[in-house]
Amino acid sequence: MSDADCIFCRIVRGELPSKKAYEDDELIVFHDINPAAPVHLLMVPKEHFATLADARAEHERLLGKMLLLAPRLAREQGATNGFRVVANNGPDGGQEVYHLHLHVLGGPRPWKRL
Ligand code: AMP
Ligand code: ZN
């Protein structure tokens, strides 16, 4: 899918609405439209790349930054007792949107343990 049609690129460009929790020059974080937990954020790099398999050495710092930011945002959104970070990759990974993102899931546990 091209960047023009990509749902998350369209959110990054402001063409589609989102409930933002964080934004800087290289990253946007917004609430999942179909939450699977009381706190369900999506951390999305502004640059389009489809999956972790498409990430390159130049993305190392950005990916690290995302992981370091996750606990802060989870806590800010009220997940004070723990959270999960999930990245679905490819068809067998259950990925639906092919623009790399991390799910941050928190709040009391309604979901099945991995
Ligand atoms: P996945 O690609 O399987 O990791 O999941 C994609 C996630 O994006 C799903 O949890 C969807 O609910 C979520 N999603 C899809 N479209 C939107 C949207 N417009 N705003 C917020 N979340 C969305
Ligand atoms: Zn995209």
Coordinates of C-alpha atoms and ligand atoms in Angstrom, one line a residue:
M1 CA 0.0 0.0 0.0
S2 CA 1.3 3.5 -0.8
D3 CA 1.8 6.2 1.7
A4 CA -1.0 8.1 0.1
D5 CA -3.6 5.5 0.9
C6 CA -2.1 4.3 4.2
I7 CA -4.5 5.0 7.1
F8 CA -1.7 5.9 9.6
C9 CA 0.0 8.2 7.1
R10 CA -3.3 9.9 6.7
I11 CA -3.6 10.4 10.4
V12 CA 0.0 11.7 10.5
R13 CA -0.9 14.2 7.8
G14 CA -4.1 15.2 9.7
E15 CA -6.4 14.0 7.0
L16 CA -8.1 11.6 9.3
P17 CA -9.0 12.5 12.9
S18 CA -7.3 10.8 15.9
K19 CA -7.4 11.2 19.7
K20 CA -3.8 12.1 20.3
A21 CA -1.8 11.3 23.4
Y22 CA 1.6 12.4 22.2
E23 CA 3.3 14.0 19.2
D24 CA 6.7 15.1 18.2
D25 CA 8.6 15.6 14.9
E26 CA 9.1 11.9 14.3
L27 CA 6.3 10.1 16.2
I28 CA 2.6 10.3 16.9
V29 CA 0.7 8.4 19.5
F30 CA -3.1 8.1 19.5
H31 CA -5.9 6.0 21.1
D32 CA -6.9 2.9 19.2
I33 CA -10.3 3.3 17.6
N34 CA -11.3 -0.2 18.7
P35 CA -9.6 -0.6 22.1
A36 CA -8.8 -4.0 23.4
A37 CA -8.0 -2.8 26.9
P38 CA -8.9 0.2 29.1
V39 CA -5.8 2.0 27.9
H40 CA -4.9 1.2 24.2
L41 CA -2.5 3.5 22.5
L42 CA -0.9 3.1 19.1
M43 CA 2.7 4.5 18.8
V44 CA 3.3 5.3 15.1
P45 CA 6.5 6.7 13.5
K46 CA 5.7 9.5 11.1
E47 CA 7.9 7.9 8.5
H48 CA 6.1 5.1 6.6
F49 CA 7.6 1.7 6.9
A50 CA 5.4 -1.4 6.8
T51 CA 6.8 -3.8 9.4
L52 CA 9.7 -4.4 11.8
A53 CA 11.2 -6.4 9.0
D54 CA 11.4 -3.2 6.9
A55 CA 13.1 -1.2 9.7
R56 CA 16.8 -0.4 9.1
A57 CA 19.8 0.5 11.3
E58 CA 18.8 4.2 10.9
H59 CA 15.6 3.4 12.8
E60 CA 17.4 2.0 15.8
R61 CA 17.2 5.2 17.8
L62 CA 13.6 5.8 17.0
L63 CA 12.6 2.3 17.9
G64 CA 14.4 2.7 21.2
K65 CA 12.8 6.0 21.8
M66 CA 9.3 4.4 21.3
L67 CA 10.1 1.7 23.9
L68 CA 11.3 4.2 26.4
L69 CA 8.3 6.5 25.9
A70 CA 5.8 3.6 26.3
P71 CA 5.9 3.5 30.1
R72 CA 5.5 7.2 30.5
L73 CA 2.5 7.4 28.2
A74 CA 0.9 4.3 29.7
R75 CA 1.2 5.9 33.2
E76 CA -0.1 9.2 31.9
Q77 CA -3.2 7.5 30.5
G78 CA -3.9 5.8 33.8
A79 CA -2.2 2.4 33.4
T80 CA -0.4 2.7 36.7
N81 CA -0.2 -1.0 37.4
G82 CA 1.5 -2.3 34.3
F83 CA 1.1 -2.5 30.6
R84 CA 2.0 -4.5 27.5
V85 CA 3.7 -3.5 24.3
V86 CA 2.7 -5.5 21.2
A87 CA 3.9 -5.3 17.6
N88 CA 1.9 -7.4 15.1
N89 CA 4.0 -8.2 12.0
G90 CA 2.8 -9.6 8.7
P91 CA -0.1 -11.9 7.9
D92 CA 0.7 -14.6 10.5
G93 CA 1.4 -11.9 13.0
G94 CA -2.1 -10.6 12.7
Q95 CA -1.1 -7.2 11.3
E96 CA -4.0 -5.2 9.8
V97 CA -2.4 -1.8 9.2
Y98 CA 0.9 -2.0 7.3
H99 CA 2.5 1.0 8.8
L100 CA 4.7 0.0 11.7
H101 CA 3.2 0.6 15.1
L102 CA 3.4 -0.5 18.7
H103 CA 0.3 -1.2 20.7
V104 CA 0.5 -0.1 24.4
L105 CA -2.2 -1.9 26.4
G106 CA -2.9 -1.2 30.0
G107 CA -5.5 -1.1 32.7
P108 CA -7.1 -4.0 34.5
R109 CA -6.6 -7.2 32.5
P110 CA -9.6 -8.2 30.4
W111 CA -7.5 -9.9 27.8
K112 CA -6.1 -13.4 27.3
R113 CA -2.5 -13.9 28.4
L114 CA 0.0 -14.7 25.6
Ligands
AMP1 P1 -2.6 -4.3 13.8 O1 -2.3 -3.8 12.4 O2 -3.3 -5.6 13.8 O3 -1.5 -4.2 14.8 O4 -3.8 -3.3 14.4 C1 -4.1 -2.1 13.8 C2 -4.9 -1.3 14.8 O5 -5.3 -0.1 14.3 C3 -6.2 -2.0 15.3 O6 -6.2 -2.2 16.7 C4 -7.3 -1.0 14.9 O7 -8.4 -0.9 15.8 C5 -6.5 0.3 14.8 N1 -7.1 1.3 13.9 C6 -7.4 1.2 12.6 N2 -7.9 2.3 12.1 C7 -7.7 3.3 13.1 C8 -8.0 4.7 13.2 N3 -8.5 5.4 12.2 N4 -7.8 5.3 14.4 C9 -7.3 4.6 15.4 N5 -7.0 3.3 15.4 C10 -7.2 2.6 14.3
ZN2 ZN 1.9 4.8 6.4

